[in-house]
Short mmCIF file of C-alpha atoms in Angstrom, two decimals:
data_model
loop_
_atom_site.label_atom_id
_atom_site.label_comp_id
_atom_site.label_asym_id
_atom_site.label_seq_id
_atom_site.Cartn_x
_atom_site.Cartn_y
_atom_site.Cartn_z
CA UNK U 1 3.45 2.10 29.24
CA UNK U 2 5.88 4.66 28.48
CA UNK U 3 5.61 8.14 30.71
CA UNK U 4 4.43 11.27 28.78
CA UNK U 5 7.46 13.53 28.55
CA UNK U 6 6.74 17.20 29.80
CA UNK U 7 6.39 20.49 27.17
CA UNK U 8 5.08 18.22 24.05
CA UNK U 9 1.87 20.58 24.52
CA UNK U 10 3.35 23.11 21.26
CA UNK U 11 3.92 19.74 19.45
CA UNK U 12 0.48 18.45 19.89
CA UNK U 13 -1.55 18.39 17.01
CA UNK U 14 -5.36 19.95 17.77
CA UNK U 15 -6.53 18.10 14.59
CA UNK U 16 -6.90 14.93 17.08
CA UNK U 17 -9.21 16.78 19.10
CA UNK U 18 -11.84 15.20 21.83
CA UNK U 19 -12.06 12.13 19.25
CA UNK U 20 -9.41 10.72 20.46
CA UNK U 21 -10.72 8.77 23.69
CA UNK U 22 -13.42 7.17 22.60
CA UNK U 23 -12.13 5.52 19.02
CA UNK U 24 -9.19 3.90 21.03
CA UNK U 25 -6.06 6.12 19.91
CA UNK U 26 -4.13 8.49 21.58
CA UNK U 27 -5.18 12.28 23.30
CA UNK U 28 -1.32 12.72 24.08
CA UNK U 29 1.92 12.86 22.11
CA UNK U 30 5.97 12.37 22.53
CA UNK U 31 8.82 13.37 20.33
CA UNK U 32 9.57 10.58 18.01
CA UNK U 33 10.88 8.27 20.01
CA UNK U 34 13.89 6.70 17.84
CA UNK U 35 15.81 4.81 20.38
CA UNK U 36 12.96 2.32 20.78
CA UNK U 37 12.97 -0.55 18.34
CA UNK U 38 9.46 -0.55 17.42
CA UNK U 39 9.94 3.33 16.79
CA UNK U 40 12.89 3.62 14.89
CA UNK U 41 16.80 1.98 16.29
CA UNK U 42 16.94 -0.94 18.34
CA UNK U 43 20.56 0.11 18.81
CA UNK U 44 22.23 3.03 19.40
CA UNK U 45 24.14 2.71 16.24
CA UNK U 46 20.46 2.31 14.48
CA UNK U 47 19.93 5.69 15.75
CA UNK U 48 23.07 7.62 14.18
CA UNK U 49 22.05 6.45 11.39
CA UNK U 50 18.47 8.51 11.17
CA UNK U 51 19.85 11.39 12.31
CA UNK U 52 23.55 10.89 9.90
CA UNK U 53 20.41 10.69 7.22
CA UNK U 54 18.63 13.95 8.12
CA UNK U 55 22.01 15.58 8.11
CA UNK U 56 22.89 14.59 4.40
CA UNK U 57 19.29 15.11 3.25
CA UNK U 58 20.57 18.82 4.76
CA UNK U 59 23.06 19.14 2.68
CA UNK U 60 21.02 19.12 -0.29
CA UNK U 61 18.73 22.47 0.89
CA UNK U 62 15.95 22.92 3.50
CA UNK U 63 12.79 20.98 3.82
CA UNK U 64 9.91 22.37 2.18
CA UNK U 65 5.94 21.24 3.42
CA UNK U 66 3.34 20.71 1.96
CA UNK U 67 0.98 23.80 2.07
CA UNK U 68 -1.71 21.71 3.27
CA UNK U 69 -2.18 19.16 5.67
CA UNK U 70 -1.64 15.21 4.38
CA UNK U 71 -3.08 12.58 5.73
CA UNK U 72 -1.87 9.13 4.93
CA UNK U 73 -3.37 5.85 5.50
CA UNK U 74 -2.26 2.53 4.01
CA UNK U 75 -3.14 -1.36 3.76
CA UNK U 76 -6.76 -1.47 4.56
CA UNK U 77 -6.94 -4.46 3.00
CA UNK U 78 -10.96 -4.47 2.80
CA UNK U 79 -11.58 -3.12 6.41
CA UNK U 80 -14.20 -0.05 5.78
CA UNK U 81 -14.89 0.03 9.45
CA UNK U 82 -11.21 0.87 9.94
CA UNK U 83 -11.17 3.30 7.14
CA UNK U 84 -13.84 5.65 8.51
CA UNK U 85 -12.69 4.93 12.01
CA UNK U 86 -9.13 6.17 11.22
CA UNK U 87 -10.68 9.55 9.20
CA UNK U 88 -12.90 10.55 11.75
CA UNK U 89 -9.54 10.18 14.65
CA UNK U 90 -7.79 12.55 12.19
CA UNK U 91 -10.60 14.77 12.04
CA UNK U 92 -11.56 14.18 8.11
CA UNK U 93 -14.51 13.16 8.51
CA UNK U 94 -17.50 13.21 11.01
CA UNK U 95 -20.17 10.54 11.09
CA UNK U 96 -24.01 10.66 10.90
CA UNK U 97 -24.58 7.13 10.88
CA UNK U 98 -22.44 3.64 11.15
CA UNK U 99 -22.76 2.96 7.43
CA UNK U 100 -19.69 2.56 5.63
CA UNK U 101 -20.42 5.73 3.67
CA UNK U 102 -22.54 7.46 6.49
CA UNK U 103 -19.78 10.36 7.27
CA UNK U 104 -19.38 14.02 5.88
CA UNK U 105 -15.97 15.90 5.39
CA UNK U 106 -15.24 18.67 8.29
CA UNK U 107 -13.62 21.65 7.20
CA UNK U 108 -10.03 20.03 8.35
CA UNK U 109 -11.03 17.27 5.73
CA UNK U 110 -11.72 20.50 2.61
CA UNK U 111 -8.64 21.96 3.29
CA UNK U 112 -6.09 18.78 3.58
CA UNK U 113 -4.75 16.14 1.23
CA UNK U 114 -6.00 12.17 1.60
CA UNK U 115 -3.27 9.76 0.44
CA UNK U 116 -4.82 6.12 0.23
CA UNK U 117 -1.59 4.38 0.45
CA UNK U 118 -2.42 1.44 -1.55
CA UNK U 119 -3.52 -2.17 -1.07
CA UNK U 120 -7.45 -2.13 -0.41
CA UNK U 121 -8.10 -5.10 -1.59
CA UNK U 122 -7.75 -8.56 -0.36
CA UNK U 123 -8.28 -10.58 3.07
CA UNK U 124 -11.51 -9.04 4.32
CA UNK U 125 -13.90 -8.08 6.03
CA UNK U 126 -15.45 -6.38 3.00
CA UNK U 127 -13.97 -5.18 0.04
CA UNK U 128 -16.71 -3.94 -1.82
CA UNK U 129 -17.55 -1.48 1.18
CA UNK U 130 -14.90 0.03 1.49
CA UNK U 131 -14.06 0.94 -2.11
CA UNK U 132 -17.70 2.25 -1.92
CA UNK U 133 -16.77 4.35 1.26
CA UNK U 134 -13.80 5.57 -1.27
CA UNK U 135 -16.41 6.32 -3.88
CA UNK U 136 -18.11 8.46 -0.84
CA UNK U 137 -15.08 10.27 -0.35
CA UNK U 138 -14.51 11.07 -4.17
CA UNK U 139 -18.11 12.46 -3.70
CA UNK U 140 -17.50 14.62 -1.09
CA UNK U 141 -14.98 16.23 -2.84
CA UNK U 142 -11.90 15.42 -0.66
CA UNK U 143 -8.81 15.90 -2.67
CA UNK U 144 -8.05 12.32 -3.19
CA UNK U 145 -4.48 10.90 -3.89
CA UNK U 146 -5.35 6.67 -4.30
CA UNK U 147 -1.60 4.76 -4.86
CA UNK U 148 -1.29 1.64 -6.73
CA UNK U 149 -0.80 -0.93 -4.09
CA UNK U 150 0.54 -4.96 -4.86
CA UNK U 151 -2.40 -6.65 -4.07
CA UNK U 152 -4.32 -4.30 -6.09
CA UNK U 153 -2.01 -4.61 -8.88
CA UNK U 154 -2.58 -8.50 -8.80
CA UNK U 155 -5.80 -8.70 -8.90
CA UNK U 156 -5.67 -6.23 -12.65
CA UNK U 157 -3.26 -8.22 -13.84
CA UNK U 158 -4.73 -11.83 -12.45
CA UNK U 159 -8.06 -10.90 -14.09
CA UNK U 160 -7.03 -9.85 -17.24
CA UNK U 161 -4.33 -12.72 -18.04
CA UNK U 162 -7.61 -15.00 -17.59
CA UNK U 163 -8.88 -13.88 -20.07
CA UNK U 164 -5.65 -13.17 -22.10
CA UNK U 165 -4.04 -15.65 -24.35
CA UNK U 166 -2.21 -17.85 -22.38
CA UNK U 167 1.75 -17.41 -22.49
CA UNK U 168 4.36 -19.14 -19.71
CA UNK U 169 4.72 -15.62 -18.24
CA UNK U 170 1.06 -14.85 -18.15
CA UNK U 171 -1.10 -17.98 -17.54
CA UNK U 172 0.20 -18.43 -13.58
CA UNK U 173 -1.15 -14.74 -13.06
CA UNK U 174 -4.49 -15.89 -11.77
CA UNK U 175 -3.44 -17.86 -9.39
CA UNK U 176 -0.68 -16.15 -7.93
CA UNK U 177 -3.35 -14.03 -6.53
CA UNK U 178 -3.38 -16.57 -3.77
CA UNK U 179 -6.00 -17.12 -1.02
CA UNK U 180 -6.14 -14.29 -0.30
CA UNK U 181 -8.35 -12.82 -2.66
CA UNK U 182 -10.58 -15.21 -2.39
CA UNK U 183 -12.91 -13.18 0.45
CA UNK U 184 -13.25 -10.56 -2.32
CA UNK U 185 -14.30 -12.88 -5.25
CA UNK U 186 -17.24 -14.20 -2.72
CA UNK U 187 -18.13 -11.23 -2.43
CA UNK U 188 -18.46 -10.53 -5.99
CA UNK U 189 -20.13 -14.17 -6.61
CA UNK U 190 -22.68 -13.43 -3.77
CA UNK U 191 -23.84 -9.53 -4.77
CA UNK U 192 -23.28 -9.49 -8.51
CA UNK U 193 -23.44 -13.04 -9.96
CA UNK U 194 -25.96 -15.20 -7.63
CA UNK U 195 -28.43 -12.29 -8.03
CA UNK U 196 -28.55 -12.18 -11.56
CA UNK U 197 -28.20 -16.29 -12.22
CA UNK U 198 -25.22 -15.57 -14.46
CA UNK U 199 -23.74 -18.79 -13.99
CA UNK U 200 -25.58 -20.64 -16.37
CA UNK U 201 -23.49 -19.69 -19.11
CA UNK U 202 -20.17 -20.29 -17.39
CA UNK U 203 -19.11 -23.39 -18.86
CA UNK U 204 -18.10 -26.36 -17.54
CA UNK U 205 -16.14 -27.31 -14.36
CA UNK U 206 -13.32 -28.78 -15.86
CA UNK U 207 -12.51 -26.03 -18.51
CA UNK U 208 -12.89 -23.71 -16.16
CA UNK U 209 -10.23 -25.07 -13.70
CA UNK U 210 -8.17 -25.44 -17.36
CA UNK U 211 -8.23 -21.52 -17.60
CA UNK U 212 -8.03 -20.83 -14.23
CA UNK U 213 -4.65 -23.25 -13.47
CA UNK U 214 -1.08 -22.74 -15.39
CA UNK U 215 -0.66 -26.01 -17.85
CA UNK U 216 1.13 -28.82 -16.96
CA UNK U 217 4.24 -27.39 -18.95
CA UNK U 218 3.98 -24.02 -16.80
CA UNK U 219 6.72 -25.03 -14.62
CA UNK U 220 9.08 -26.38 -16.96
CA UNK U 221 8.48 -23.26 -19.79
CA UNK U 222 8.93 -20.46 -17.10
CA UNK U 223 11.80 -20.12 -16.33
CA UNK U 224 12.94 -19.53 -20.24
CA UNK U 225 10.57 -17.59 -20.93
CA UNK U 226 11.31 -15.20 -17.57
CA UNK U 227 14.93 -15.44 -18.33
CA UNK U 228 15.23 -11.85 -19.70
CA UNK U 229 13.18 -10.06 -16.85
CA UNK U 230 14.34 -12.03 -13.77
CA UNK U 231 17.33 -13.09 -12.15
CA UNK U 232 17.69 -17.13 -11.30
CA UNK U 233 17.09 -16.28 -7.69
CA UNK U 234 13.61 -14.28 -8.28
CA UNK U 235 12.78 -17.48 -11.27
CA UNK U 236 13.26 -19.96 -8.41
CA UNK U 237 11.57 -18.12 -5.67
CA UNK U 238 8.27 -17.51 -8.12
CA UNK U 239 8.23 -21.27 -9.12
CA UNK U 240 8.57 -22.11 -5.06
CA UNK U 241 5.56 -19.84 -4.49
CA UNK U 242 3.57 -20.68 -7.21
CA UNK U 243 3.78 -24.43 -6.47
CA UNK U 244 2.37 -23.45 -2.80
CA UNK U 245 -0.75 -21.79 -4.18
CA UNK U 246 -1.26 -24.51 -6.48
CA UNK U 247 -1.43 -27.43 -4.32
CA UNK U 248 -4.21 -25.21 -2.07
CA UNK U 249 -5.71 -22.83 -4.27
CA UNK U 250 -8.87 -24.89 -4.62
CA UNK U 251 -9.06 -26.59 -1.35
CA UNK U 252 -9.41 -22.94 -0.30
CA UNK U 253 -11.86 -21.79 -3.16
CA UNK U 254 -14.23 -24.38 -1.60
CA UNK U 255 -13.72 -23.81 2.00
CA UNK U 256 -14.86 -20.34 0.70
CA UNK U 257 -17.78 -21.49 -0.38
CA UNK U 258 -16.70 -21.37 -4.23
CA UNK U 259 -16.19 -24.43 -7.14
CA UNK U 260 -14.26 -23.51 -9.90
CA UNK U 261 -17.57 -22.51 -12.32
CA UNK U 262 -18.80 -20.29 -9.29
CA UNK U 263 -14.79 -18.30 -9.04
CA UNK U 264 -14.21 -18.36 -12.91
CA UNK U 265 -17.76 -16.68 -13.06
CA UNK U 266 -17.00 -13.82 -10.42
CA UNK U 267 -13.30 -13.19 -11.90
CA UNK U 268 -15.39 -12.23 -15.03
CA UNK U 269 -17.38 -10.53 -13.29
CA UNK U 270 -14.52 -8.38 -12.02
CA UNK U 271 -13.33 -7.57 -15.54
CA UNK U 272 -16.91 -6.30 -15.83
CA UNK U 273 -16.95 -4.07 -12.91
CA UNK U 274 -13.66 -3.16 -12.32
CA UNK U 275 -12.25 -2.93 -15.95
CA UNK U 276 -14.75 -2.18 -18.59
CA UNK U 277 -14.95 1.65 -19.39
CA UNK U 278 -18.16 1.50 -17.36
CA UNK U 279 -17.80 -0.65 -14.91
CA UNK U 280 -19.63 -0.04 -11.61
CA UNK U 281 -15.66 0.21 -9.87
CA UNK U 282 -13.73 1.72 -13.35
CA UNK U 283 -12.80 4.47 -11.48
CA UNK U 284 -10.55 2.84 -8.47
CA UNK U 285 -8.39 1.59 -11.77
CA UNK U 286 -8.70 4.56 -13.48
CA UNK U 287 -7.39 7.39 -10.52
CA UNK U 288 -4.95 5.20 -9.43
CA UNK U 289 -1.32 6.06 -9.62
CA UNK U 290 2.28 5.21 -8.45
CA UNK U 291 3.49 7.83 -6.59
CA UNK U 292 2.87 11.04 -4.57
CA UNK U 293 4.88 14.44 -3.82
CA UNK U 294 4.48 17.17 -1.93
CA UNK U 295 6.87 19.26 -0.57
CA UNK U 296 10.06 17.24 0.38
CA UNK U 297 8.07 14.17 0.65
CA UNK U 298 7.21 11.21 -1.41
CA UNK U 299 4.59 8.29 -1.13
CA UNK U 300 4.31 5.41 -2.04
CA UNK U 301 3.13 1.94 -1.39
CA UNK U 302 6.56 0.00 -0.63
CA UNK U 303 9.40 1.45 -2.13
CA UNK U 304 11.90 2.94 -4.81
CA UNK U 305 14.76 1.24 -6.50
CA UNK U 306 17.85 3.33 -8.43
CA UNK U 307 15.98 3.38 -11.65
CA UNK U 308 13.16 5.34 -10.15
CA UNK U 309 15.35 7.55 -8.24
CA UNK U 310 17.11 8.89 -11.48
CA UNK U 311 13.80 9.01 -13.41
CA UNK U 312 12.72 11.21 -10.79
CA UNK U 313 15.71 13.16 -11.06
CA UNK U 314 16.30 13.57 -14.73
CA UNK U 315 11.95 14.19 -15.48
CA UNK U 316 10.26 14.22 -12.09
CA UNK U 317 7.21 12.70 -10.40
CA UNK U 318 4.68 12.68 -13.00
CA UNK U 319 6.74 10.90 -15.54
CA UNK U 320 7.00 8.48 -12.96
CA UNK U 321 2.91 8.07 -13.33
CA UNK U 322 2.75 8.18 -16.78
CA UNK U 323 5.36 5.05 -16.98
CA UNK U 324 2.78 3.39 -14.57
CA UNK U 325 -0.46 4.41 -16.79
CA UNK U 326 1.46 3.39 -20.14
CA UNK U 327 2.90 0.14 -18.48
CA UNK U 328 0.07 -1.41 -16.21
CA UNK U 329 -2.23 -2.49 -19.30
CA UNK U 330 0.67 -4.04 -21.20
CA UNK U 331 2.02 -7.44 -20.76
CA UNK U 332 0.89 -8.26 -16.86
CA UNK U 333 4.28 -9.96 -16.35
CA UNK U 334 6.55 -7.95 -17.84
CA UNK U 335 4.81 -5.08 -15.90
CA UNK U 336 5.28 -7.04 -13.06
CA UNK U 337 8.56 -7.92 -12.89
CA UNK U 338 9.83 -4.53 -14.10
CA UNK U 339 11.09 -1.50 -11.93
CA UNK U 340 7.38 0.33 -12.06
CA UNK U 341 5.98 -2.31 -10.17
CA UNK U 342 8.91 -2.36 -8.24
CA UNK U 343 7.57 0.41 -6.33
CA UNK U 344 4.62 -1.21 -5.43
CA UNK U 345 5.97 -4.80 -4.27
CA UNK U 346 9.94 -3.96 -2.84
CA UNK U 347 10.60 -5.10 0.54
CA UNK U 348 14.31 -4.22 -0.04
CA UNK U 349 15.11 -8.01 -0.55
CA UNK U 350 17.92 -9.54 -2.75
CA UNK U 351 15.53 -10.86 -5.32
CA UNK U 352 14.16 -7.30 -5.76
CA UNK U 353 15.33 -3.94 -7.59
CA UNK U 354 18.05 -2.56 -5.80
CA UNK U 355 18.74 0.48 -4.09
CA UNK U 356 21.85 2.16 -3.59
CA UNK U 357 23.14 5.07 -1.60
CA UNK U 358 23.65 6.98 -4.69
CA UNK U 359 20.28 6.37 -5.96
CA UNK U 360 19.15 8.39 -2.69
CA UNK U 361 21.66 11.00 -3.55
CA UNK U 362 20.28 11.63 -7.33
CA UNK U 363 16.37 11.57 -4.78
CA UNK U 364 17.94 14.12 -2.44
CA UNK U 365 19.14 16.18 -5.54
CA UNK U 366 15.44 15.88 -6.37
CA UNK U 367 14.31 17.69 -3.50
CA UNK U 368 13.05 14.50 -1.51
CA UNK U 369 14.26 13.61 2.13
CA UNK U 370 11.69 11.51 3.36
CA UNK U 371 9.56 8.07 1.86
CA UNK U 372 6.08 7.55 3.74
CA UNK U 373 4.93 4.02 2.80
CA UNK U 374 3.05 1.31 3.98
CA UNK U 375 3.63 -2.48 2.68
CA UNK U 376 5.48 -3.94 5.74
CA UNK U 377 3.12 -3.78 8.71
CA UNK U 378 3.89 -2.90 11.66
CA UNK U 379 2.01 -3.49 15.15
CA UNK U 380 3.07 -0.22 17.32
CA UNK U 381 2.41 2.35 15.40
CA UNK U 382 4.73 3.90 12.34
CA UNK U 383 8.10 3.64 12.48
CA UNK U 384 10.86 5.64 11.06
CA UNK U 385 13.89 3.67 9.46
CA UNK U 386 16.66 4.93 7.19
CA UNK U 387 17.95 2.60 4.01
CA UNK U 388 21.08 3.68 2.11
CA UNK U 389 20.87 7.14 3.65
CA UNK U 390 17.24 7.62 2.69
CA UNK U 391 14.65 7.91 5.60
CA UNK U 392 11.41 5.85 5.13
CA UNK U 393 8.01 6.06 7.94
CA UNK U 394 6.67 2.54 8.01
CA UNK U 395 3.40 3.78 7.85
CA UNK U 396 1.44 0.15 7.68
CA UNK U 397 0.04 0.11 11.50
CA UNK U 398 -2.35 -3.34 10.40
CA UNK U 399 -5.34 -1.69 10.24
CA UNK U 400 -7.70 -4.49 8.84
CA UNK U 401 -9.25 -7.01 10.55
CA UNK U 402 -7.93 -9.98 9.48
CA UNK U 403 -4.80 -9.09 10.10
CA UNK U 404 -5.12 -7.85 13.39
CA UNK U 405 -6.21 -11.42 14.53
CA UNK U 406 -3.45 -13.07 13.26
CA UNK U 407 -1.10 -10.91 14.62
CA UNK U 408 -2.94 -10.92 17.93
CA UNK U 409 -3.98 -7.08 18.04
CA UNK U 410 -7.26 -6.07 19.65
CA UNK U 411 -9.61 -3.74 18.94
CA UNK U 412 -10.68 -2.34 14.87
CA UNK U 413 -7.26 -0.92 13.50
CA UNK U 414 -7.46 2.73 13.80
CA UNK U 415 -4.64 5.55 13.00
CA UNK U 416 -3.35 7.36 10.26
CA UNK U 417 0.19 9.44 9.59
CA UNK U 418 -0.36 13.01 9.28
CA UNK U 419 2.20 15.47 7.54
CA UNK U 420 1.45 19.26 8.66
CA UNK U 421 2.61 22.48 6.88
CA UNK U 422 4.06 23.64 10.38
CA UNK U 423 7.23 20.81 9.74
CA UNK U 424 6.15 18.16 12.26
CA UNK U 425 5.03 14.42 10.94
CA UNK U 426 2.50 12.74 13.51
CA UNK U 427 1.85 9.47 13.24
CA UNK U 428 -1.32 7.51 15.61
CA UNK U 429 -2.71 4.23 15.85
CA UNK U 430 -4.84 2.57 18.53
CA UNK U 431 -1.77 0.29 19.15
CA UNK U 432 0.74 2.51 20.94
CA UNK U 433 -0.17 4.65 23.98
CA UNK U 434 0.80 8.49 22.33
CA UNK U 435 1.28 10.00 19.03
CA UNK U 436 4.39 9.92 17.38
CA UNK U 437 5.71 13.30 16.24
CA UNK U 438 8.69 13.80 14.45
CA UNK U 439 9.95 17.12 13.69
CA UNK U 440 13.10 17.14 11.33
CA UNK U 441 14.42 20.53 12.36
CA UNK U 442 14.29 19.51 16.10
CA UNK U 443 16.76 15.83 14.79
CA UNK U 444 18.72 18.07 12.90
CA UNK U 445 19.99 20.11 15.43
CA UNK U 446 20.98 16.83 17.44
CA UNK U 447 22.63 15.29 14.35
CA UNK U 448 24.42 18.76 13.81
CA UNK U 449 25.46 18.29 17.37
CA UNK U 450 26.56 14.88 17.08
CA UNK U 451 28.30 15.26 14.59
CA UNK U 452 30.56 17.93 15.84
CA UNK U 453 31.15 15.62 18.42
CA UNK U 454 32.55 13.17 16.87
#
């Protein structure tokens, strides 16, 4: 375990308080520490490079906070337990009972900002609790920011090209969902169609794998048809994936406890609740948007690209959010593919929108310095990267469950990354022994120094 250094006392953040010990996460902090891999550089070069970033961001004016606190948590992926757990460790929330909604706001949790960073569906434990524990919090009156995240994207744009007519670029939408959805569409089966014996008039079990699979042609019509929207590489790479979720899809369905009449009856069932005007979940559709300012900071769920960067520029963050409300009930592929969605699936690959170092000078111009995101997960805690100049927190610490296991982590994922008015960014997470805190003005100072030195 890494010592405590001395004097981080005027650093430490009193919103952690005496919850601390006994949810798992830290009572303690350090200074950001960048020279450790999981933190920020492996190398020493790795480093210069955050701190050559905070000096150009510099160049561009001073940082400006939010005026009230913002906490950010990402990628619950279905874990309510982990939701609540992580609010009441930043002091949102307390709890009266061990329901998933069984909590109250404090008065840290009236006065700050919650930014759900996106992706709260899929995998498991429990989907449907925890987008009622978000319901809670809407209730309570918590000034809610909920991003579009990619597995939430997929499952709006899976359900509705079911239903759709089928096109090459549409009728593979379903089931590029995956497995992993599966978890949520048994619990939709078991709470909203068993009860009500609505699969009587689902018809048959061959038409309904016919709707639910691409055609036979799918793989030959695709890539013409996706010609115009995707490069060769990103055509082959979706045909390579596609043909892996294929060939299990329904092995899975049925270790899931699901035939294909039982899943084609709880997708629809999911158009019902999730996309009809009055649908019991309408509203996690209908507040959702792609991105987030305040201050010098910007969230979102994975990424930007140098599209988004100049639309931010030339017409600023809500136009950004209007392209995402206008585009994300058109064509579910063309939304997909395009540079919207981009923001919600970009893990800086070749195959994906790209972005350059002078997109992140037309961002700086724009009065942003820093990216908080989740998306690529992370199992020590955030970490703080910089890509083509721009500086990025890695705020996916695997909260949920399922992931946890997988990636060997004990315990219920618990920590969130807090922005405070006062210039520091804390990050915390039941998976690294202190919390984080970065303070810009502090790095600056270095980087001013070492670059004078050089």
């Amino acid at each position: 375990m890494m010592p405590a250094p001395e004097n981080t006392e005027d650093l430490l953040p009193t919103i952690l308080g005496t919850r601390a010990a006994s949810l798992g996460v830290p009572e303690n902090c350090v200074p950001w520490p960048l020279d450790m891999n999981h933190s920020g550089g492996s190398t020493p070069d790795q480093t210069a490079k955050i701190l050559k970033s905070l000096r150009k961001s510099g160049e561009y004016g001073q940082w400006r906070w939010p005026k009230r606190p913002v906490v950010f948590i990402s990628d619950l992926h279905a874990d309510a337990e982990s939701l609540v757990r992580s609010l009441v460790a930043a002091g949102v929330v307390q709890r009266h009972e061990n329901d998933a909604d069984g909590f109250d706001l404090t008065d840290f949790g009236r006065s700050c900002v919650l930014v759900i960073g996106g992706d709260c569906l899929d995998k498991g434990p429990s989907n449907l609790d925890l987008l009622n524990s978000l319901k809670k919090l809407i209730e309570t009156g918590v000034r809610l920011k909920l991003l579009a995240g990619n597995h939430d994207l997929r499952l709006l744009l899976g359900v509705r090209a079911l239903t759709s007519d089928r096109s090459p670029l549409t009728e593979h939408m379903f089931i590029r969902m995956g497995n992993k959805v599966l978890p949520l569409l048994r619990e939709v089966y078991d709470k909203h169609v068993a009860p009500a014996n609505e699969l009587e008039s689902v018809p048959d079990l061959e038409t309904c794998r016919d709707r639910i699979f691409p055609s036979e042609t799918w793989q030959r019509d695709f890539p013409e048809a996706a010609a115009e929207h995707l490069g060769e590489a990103a055509i082959q790479k979706e045909l390579r994936r596609l043909k892996k979720k294929i060939a299990t899809f329904e092995e899975a369905s049925l270790s899931a406890g699901l035939d294909m009449r039982m899943l084609y009856a709880a997708a629809m069932k999911c158009r019902e609740l999730f996309l009809a005007p009055d649908g019991l979940y309408a509203w996690f559709y209908d507040r959702m948007r792609a991105i987030y300012k305040t201050g010098s900071v910007l969230f979102v769920h994975a990424g930007l690209d140098d599209h988004i960067c100049a639309e931010i520029d030339e017409n600023g963050v809500s136009h950004i959010n209007q392209l995402f409300r206008e585009q994300v009930y058109q064509d579910p592929f063309t939304f997909y593919s395009g540079t919207v969605a981009n923001i919600m699936r970009t893990k800086y690959r070749a195959v994906d929108k790209q972005l350059s170092s002078q997109g992140v000078e037309r961002l700086h111009r724009a009065g942003v310095k820093i990216l908080v995101h989740g998306h690529v997960n992370r199992d020590r805690g955030q970490r703080l990267k910089t890509m083509k100049g721009l500086l990025h927190v890695e705020a996916d610490i695997t909260l949920d469950r399922n992931s946890r296991k997988i990636e060997g982590l004990k315990g219920i994922g618990t920590g969130a990354t807090i922005i405070l008015p006062n210039g520091n960014i804390v990050g915390f997470s039941n998976d690294f022994p202190y919390a984080k805190v970065f303070t810009p003005e502090i790095h600056m100072t270095k980087a001013a120094l070492q670059h004078d030195g050089t």
